[in-house]
XYZ file of C-alpha atoms in Angstrom:
588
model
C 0.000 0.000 0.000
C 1.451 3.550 -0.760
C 2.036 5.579 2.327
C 0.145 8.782 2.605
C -0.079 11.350 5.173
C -1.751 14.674 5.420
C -1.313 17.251 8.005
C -2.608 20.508 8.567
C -1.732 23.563 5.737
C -3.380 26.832 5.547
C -6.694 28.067 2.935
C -9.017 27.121 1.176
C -12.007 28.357 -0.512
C -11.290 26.562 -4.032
C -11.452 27.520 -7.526
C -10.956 26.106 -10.875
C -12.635 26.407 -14.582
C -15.103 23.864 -15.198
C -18.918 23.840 -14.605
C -20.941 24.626 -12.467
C -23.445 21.963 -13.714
C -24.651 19.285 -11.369
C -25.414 17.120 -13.969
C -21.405 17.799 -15.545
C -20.497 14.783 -13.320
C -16.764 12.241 -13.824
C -14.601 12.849 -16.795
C -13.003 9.844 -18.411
C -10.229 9.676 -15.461
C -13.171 9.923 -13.121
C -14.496 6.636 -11.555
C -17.540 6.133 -10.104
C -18.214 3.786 -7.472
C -21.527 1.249 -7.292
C -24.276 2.606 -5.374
C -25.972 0.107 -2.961
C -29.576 0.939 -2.742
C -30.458 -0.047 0.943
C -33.982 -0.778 0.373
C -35.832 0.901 4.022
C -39.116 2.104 3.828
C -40.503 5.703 4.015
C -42.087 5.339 7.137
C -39.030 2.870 9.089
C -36.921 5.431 9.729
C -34.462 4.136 12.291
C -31.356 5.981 13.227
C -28.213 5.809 11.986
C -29.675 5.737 8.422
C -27.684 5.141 5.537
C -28.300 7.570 3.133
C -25.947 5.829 0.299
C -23.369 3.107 0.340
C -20.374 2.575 -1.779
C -17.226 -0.321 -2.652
C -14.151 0.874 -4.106
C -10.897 -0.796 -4.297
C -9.229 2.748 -3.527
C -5.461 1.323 -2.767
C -5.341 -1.215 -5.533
C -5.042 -4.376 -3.162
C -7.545 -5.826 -4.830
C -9.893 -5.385 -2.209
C -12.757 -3.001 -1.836
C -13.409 -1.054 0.849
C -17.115 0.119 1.976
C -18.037 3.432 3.028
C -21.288 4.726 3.886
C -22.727 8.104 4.372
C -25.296 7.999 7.372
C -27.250 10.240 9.041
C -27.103 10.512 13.054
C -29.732 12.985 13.776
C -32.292 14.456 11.836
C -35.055 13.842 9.021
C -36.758 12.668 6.755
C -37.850 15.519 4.565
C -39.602 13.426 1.548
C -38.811 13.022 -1.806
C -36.175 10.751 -0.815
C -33.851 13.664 0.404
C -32.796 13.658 4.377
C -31.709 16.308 6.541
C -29.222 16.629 9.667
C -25.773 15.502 11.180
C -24.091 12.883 8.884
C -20.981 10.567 9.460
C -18.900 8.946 6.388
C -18.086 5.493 7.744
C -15.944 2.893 7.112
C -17.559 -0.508 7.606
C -16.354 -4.386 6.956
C -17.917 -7.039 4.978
C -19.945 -7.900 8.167
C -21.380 -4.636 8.434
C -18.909 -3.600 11.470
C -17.954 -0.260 11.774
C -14.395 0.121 11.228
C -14.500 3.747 11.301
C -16.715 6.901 11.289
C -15.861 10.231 10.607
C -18.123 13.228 11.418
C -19.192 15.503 8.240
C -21.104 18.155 9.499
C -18.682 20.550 11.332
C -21.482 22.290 13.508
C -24.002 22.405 10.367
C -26.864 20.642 9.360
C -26.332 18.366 5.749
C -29.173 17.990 3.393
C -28.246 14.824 1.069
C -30.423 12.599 -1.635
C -30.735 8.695 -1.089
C -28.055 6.889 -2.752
C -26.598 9.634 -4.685
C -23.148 8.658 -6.217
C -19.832 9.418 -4.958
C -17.000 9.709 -7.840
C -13.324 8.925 -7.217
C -10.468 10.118 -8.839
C -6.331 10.202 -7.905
C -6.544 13.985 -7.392
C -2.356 14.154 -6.076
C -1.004 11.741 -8.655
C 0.132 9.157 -5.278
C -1.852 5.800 -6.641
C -4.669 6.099 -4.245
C -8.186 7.000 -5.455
C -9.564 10.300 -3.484
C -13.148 11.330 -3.163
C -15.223 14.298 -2.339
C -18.473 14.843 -0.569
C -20.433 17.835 -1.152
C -23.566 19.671 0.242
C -25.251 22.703 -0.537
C -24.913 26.353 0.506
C -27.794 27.418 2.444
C -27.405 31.290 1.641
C -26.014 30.415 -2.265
C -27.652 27.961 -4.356
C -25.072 28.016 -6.723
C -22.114 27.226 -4.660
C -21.190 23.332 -2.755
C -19.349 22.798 -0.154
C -16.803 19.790 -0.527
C -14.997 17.861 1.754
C -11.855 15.477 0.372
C -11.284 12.371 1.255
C -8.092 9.899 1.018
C -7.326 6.534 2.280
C -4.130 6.452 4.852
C -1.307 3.756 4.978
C -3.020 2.429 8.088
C -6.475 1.591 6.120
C -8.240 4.510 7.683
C -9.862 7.079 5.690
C -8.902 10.786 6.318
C -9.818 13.755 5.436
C -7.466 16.088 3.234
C -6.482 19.610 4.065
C -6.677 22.554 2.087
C -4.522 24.978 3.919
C -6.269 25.244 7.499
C -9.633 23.794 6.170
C -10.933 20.762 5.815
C -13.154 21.955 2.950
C -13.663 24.226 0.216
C -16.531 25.952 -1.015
C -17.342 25.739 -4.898
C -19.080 27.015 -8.222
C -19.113 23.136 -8.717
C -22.380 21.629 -7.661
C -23.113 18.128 -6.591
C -23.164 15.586 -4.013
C -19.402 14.555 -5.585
C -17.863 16.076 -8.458
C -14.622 15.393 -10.545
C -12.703 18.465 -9.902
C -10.270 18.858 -12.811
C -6.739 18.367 -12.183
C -4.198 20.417 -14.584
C -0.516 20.469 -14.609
C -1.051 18.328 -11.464
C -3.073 21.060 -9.919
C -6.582 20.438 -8.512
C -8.913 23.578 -9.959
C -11.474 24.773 -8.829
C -13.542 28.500 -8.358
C -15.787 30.065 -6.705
C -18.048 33.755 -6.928
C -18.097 36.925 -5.491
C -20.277 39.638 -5.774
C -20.261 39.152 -10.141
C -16.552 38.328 -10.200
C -15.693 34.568 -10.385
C -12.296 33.724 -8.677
C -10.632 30.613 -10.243
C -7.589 29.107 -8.565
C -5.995 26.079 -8.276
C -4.285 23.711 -5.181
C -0.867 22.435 -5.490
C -0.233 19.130 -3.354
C 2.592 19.253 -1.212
C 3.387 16.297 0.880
C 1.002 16.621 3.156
C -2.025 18.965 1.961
C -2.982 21.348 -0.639
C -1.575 24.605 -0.378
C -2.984 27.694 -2.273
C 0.210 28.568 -4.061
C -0.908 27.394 -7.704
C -2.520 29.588 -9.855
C -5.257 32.519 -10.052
C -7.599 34.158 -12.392
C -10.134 36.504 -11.987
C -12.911 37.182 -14.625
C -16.442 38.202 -14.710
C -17.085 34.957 -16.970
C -18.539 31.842 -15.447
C -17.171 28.589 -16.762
C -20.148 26.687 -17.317
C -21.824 29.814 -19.684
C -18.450 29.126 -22.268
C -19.124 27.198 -25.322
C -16.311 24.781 -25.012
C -16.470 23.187 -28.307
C -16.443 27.022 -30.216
C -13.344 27.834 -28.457
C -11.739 24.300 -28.867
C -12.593 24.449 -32.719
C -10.764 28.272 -32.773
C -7.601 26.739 -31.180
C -7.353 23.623 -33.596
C -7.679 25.812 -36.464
C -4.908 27.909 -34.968
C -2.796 25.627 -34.793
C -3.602 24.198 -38.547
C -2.525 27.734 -39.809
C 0.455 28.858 -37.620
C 4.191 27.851 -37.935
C 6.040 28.309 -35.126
C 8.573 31.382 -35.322
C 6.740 33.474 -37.454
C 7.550 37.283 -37.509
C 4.768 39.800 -36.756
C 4.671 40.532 -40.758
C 3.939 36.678 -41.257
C 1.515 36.213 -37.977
C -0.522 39.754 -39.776
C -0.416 38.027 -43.341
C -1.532 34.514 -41.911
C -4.379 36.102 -39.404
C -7.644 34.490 -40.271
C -11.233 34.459 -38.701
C -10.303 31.753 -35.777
C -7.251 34.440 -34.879
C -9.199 37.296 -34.589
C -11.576 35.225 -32.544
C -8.916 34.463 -30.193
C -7.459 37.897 -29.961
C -11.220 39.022 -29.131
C -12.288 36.567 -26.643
C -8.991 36.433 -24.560
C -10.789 36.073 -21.518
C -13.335 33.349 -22.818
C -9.979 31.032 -23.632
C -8.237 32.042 -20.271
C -11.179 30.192 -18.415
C -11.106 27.691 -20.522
C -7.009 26.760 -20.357
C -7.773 27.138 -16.577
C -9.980 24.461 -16.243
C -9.118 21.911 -19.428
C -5.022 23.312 -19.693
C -3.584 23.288 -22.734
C -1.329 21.197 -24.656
C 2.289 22.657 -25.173
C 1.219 23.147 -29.226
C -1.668 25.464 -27.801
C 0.414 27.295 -25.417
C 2.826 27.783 -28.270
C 0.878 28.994 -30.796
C -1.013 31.235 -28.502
C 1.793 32.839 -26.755
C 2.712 33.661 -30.732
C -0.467 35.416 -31.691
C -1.005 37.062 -28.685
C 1.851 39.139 -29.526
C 0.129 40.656 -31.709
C -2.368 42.467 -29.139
C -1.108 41.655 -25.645
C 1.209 44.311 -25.078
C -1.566 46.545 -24.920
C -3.041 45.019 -21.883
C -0.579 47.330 -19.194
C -1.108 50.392 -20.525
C -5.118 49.730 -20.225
C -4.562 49.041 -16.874
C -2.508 52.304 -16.426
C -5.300 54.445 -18.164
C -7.897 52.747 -16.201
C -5.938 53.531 -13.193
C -6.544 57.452 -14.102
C -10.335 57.382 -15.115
C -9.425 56.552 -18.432
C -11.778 52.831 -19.271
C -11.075 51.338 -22.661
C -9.225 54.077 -24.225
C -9.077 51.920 -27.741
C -12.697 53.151 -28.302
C -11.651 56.720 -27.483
C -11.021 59.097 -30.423
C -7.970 61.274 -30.307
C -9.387 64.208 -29.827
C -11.388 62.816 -26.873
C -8.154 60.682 -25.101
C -6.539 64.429 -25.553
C -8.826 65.875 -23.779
C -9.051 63.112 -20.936
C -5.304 63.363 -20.525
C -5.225 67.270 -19.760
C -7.525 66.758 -17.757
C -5.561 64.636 -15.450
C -3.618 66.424 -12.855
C -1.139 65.389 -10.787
C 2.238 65.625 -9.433
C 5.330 66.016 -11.889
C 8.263 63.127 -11.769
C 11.186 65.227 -11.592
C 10.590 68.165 -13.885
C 8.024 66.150 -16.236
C 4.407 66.168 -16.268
C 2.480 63.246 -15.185
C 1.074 62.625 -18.236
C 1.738 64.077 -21.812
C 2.260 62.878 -25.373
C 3.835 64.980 -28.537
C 1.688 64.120 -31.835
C 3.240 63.181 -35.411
C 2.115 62.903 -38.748
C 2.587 59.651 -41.046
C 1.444 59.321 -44.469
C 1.830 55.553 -45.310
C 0.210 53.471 -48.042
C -1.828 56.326 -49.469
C -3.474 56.548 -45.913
C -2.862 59.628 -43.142
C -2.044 58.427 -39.921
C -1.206 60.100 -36.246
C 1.348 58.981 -33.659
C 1.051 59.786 -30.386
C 4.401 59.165 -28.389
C 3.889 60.124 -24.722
C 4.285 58.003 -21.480
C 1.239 58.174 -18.288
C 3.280 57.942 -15.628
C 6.398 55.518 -15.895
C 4.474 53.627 -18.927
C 5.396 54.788 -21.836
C 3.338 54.460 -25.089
C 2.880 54.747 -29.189
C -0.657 55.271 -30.326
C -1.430 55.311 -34.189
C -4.817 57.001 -35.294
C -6.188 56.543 -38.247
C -7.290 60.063 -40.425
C -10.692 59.572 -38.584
C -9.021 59.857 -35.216
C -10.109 56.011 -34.682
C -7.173 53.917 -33.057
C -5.780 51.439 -35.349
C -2.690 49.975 -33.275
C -0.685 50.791 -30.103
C 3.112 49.819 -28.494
C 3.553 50.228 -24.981
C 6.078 49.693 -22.559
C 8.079 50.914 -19.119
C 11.283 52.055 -18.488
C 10.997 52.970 -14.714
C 12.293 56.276 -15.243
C 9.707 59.751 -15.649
C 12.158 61.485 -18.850
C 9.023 61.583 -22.036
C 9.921 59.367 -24.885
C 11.392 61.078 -27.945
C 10.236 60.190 -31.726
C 12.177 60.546 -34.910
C 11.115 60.305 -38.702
C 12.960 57.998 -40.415
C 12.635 58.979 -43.965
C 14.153 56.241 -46.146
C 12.672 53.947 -44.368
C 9.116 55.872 -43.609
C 9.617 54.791 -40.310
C 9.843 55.872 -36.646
C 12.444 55.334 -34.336
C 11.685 55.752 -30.196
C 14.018 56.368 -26.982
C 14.102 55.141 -24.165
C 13.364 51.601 -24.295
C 14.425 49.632 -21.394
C 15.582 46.339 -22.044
C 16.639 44.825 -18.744
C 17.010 45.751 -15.297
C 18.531 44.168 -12.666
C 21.044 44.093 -9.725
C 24.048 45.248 -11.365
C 22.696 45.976 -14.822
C 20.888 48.202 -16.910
C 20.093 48.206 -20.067
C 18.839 51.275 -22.178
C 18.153 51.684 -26.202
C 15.821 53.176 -28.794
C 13.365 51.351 -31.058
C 12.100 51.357 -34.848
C 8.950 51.043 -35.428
C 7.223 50.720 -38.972
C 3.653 50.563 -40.181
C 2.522 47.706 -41.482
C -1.606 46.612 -42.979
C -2.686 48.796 -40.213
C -0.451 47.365 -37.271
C 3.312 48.890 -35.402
C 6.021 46.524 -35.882
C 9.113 46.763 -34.535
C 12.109 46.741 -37.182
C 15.139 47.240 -34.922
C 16.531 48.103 -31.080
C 19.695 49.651 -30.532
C 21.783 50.240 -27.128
C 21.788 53.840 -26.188
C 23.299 53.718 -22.420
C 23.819 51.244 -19.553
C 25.940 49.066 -17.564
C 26.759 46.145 -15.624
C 28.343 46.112 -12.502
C 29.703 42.130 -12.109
C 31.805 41.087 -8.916
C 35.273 42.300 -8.999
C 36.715 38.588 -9.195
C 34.880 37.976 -12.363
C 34.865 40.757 -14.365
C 35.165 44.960 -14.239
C 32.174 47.285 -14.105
C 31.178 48.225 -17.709
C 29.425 51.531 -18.829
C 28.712 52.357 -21.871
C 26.780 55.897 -23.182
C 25.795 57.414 -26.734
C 28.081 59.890 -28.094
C 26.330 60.560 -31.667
C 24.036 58.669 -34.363
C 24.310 59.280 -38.252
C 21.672 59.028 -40.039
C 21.695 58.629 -43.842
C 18.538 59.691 -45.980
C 19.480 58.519 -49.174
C 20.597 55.147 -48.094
C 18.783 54.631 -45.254
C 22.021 53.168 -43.093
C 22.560 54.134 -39.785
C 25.111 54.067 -37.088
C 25.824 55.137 -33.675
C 28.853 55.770 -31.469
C 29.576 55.134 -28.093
C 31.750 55.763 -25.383
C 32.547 52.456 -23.588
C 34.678 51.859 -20.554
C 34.407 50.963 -16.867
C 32.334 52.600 -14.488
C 34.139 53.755 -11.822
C 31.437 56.823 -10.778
C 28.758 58.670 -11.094
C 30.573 61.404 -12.507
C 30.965 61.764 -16.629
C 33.262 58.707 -18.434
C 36.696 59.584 -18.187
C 38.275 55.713 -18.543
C 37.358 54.007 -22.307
C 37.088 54.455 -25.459
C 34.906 55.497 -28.830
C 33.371 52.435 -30.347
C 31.070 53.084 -33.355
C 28.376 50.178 -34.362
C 26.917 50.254 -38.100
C 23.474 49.052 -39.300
C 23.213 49.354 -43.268
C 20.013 49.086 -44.408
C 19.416 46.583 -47.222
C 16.954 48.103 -50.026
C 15.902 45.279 -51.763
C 15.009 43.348 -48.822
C 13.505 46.562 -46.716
C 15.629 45.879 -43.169
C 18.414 46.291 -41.679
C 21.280 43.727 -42.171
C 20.714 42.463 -38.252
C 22.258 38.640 -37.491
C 22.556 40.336 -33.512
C 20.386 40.943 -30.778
C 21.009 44.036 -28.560
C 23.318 41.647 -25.977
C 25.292 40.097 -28.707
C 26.045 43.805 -29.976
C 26.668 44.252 -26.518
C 29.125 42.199 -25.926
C 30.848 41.350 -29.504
C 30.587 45.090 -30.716
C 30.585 47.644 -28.303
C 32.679 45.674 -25.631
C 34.428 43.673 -28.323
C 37.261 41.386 -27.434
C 40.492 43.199 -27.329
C 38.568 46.758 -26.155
C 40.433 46.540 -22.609
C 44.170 47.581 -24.769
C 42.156 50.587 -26.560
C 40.843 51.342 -23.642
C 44.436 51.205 -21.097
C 45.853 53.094 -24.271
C 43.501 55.826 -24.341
C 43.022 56.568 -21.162
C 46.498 55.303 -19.403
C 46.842 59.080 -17.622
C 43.317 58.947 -16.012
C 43.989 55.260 -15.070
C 47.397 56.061 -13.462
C 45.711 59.498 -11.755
C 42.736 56.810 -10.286
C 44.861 54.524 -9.139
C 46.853 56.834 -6.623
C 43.803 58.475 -5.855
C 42.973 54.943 -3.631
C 39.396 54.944 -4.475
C 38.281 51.568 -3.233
C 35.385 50.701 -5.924
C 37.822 51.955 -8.853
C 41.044 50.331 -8.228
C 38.679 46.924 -7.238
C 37.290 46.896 -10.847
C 40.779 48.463 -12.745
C 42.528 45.201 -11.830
C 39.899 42.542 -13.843
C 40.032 45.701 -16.581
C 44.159 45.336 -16.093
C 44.240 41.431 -16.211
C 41.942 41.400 -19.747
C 44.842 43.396 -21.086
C 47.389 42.598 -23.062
C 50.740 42.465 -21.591
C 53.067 45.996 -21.608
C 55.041 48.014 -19.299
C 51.869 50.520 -18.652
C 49.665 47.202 -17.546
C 52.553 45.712 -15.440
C 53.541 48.869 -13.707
C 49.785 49.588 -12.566
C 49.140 46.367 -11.268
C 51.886 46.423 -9.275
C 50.846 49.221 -7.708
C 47.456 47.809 -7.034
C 49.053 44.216 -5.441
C 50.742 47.037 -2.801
C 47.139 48.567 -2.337
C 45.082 45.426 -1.984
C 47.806 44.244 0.945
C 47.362 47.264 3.103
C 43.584 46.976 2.942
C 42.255 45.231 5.965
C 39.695 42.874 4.419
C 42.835 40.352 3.338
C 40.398 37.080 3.109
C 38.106 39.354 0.026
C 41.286 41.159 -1.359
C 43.499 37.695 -1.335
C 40.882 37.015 -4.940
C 42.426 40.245 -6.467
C 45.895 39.579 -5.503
C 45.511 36.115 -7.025
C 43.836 37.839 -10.192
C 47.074 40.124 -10.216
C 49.846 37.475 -9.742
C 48.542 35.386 -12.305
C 48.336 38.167 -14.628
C 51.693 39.051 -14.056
C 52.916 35.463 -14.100
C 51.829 35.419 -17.998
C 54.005 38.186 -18.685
């Protein structure tokens, strides 16, 4: 028999994404028991009753066990339905009770005559589970369930979710089939007119809370399961996987655009039924095509502003003066410059402005109707800056932030082109950042935009930077000018791109061999650092040092900095560097 046991954890009002139809009873995985019809008459009405009887070989010995559900106290009410304090028992094949737990927890049970209890492995262990459920008094559309497992010792026990031993439902029946996805047991439940799915993640010993959550106005069991199922298969019949925005726009069809417009409709369903790594695939494809939208809602909303898609120009204008409140440094809240763009015989507006720390592009159409929309956040209140790109009749946006972290920080600009009616992104470039790695592995790198050239009549484009190591706040007096080119290839209308920002990071702005330009250009202001005794600088000049080839100027500084790093008192951190240093100097 497999061992089991369940102690005490901590929630539990459940959640999940199926139906909240009584008659929606086991699913294929679902097993349900044979009901023993004890045959007593309507007007013998002895006490304990049994209101319904089950066998179920729950531990795969081969042998069934035999649980009843009886009433203790209480009555008859007609119609075959009984009402009171009820007990699940365990009993033997002599009709000896092995067992009996109590069910009613201070409240009074109403239950049918040999209603049907369905089992099902709901925590993957080998041992079939059950649930009981009752009715809510003051909500007639929500259960109550209590789960039930069988222990190593042969007695039944009740399983914990959180610090209850039950969980109150949108599922309704005497025992239900709660789905189980990604090994999660789902279920949901309402309040006020939101419906709160979540699901239970077993852990040892109980159910904890810690799985997932949705929120939606939708109830499961009003979804037409086999409309959304048909969208998704047709999805997948006319997706590839790694198609660029241009491709997913060209291939969009009817079941797409259903799927873009009934998000929330297919997030209740993939909570309840999950969804097979194909579906996830191809849907975390398409929804690129809309989803990025979704935080910059939220922001608007945040101000007053509700579904600002079906808000002309004119009138999100006027909505956004009309918000006042306190500037981020020395910009306003909330602003945005506007820009005309004439593009496929059509006349367009951008709006580039940011609401708060989210920053945003909003195209209009020559109606004032939105058409399509970019957002994003950078974390920092400076306004976003647009530039016409002529050759390419495109736009091209700062700052985009493209990673934050401890240590690093990444910041670059965008372009952006039109294309059938939707923003797509044809290129990022680096504009400023840095990375600040420990001093044993590697020196602080900063890098910042000196200039850009821009070419109108070929449509190429390149920027230069000032790279070197970040030693403070003050203005880059250590590295060296590093200039990255993007030509733009006419016949195929992009740029000639095999890099993402960090390659061009790391293989063209801090290319290999950079640390000699840098010691060469900047060998006075290294020297002048160094004797200065500045603990964060000379800490990241010796990794610069060691990446160096070897010369007199490398040698002779390093020295210098083995004497520092043995008067500092901290000799068990500072015995890395020295290492760093000698075996630098050792390759000499």
């Amino acid at each position: 028999m497999i061992k089991k046991t369940i102690i005490a954890l901590m929630v539990g009002i459940g959640l999940g994404v199926t139906g909240c139809a009584q008659k929606e009873l086991p699913e294929k995985e679902s097993q349900a028991a044979t009901t023993l019809h004890v045959g007593i008459e309507q007007d013998v009405f002895d006490l304990p009753y049994t209101i319904t009887e089950v066998r179920k070989d729950l531990d795969g010995d081969g042998k069934d066990e035999m649980m009843q559900v009886v009433l203790t106290e209480g009555k008859d009410l007609g119609d075959n339905r009984y009402e009171g304090k009820c007990a699940l028992r365990m009993i033997d094949d002599r009709g000896q009770v092995l067992q009996e737990l109590s069910m009613d927890d201070y409240k009074i049970l109403m239950f049918p005559k040999n209603f049907e209890i369905v089992f099902k492995d709901y925590n993957q262990d080998g041992i079939l589970d059950f649930n009981i459920g009752y009715e809510n008094v003051k909500d007639k559309h929500a259960y109550y369930y209590k789960f039930y497992t069988l222990m190593d010792n042969g007695q039944l026990s009740e399983m914990k979710f959180m610090n209850y031993y039950w969980i109150k439902s949108c599922y309704t029946g005497n025992s239900y089939a709660f789905p189980v996805v990604d090994d999660q047991l789902v279920s949901y439940y309402k309040i006020d007119d939101m419906y709160y799915y979540e699901s239970y993640k077993w852990e040892k010993e109980g159910y904890y809370g810690e799985g997932k959550q949705l929120v939606s106005h939708l109830d499961y069991k009003d979804l037409d399961k086999s409309v959304i199922r048909q969208h998704l298969d047709t999805m997948e019949q006319e997706l590839q996987l790694g198609m660029t925005r241009k491709q997913l726009i060209d291939a969009t069809s009817e079941s797409m655009t259903w799927l873009l417009e009934h998000q929330e409709q297919v997030d209740v369903y993939a909570f309840n039924h999950g969804l097979t790594e194909k579906d996830r695939a191809y849907r975390s494809q398409l929804l690129t095509l809309d989803s990025e939208m979704d935080d910059l809602n939220e922001r608007f909303i945040s101000e007053g502003i509700y579904d600002f898609k079906s808000l002309t120009r004119e009138e999100l204008q006027t909505k956004i003066k009309g918000i006042v409140k306190d500037e981020i440094e020395e910009y306003p809240y909330m602003s945005y410059e506007d820009y005309p763009w004439h593009v496929d015989e059509e006349d367009y507006r951008l709006a580039v402005g940011h609401c708060g720390l989210s920053k945003f592009m909003l195209l209009y159409d020559h109606q004032g109707q939105f058409v399509s929309g970019h957002t994003w956040s950078d974390n920092v209140g400076l306004p976003p800056q647009a530039v016409y790109r002529k050759k390419q009749n495109a736009f091209s946006v700062t700052p985009i932030h493209y990673g934050r972290g401890t240590g690093i920080s990444l910041f670059g600009g965008r372009w952006f082109e039109l294309y059938k009616g939707n923003l797509i992104p044809m290129m990022d470039y680096l504009t400023n950042g840095h990375e600040v790695p420990p001093p044993h592995i590697s020196y602080a790198h900063v890098y910042r935009i000196l200039n850009e050239v821009y070419s109108e009549e070929t449509g190429d484009y390149q920027v230069t930077y000032y790279a070197g190591i970040n030693i403070s706040e003050e203005e880059l007096k250590i590295g060296t000018k590093v200039t990255v080119y993007y030509k733009w290839l006419e016949d195929r209308q992009q740029f000639d791109m095999k890099k993402n920002i960090h390659d061009v990071l790391y293989e063209d702005i801090f290319y290999e061999g950079i640390e000699d330009d840098i010691l060469s250009d900047s060998y006075k202001h290294i020297k002048s650092m160094v004797n200065s005794g500045d603990e964060f600088t000379n800490q990241n000049m010796i990794p610069l040092l060691a990446a160096c080839g070897q010369s007199n100027k490398r040698d002779s500084i390093l020295k210098t900095l083995r004497m520092w790093c043995l008067e500092q008192e901290d000799q068990e951190y500072y015995i890395k560097l020295i290492q760093i240093i000698d075996n630098t100097l050792k390759r000499s």
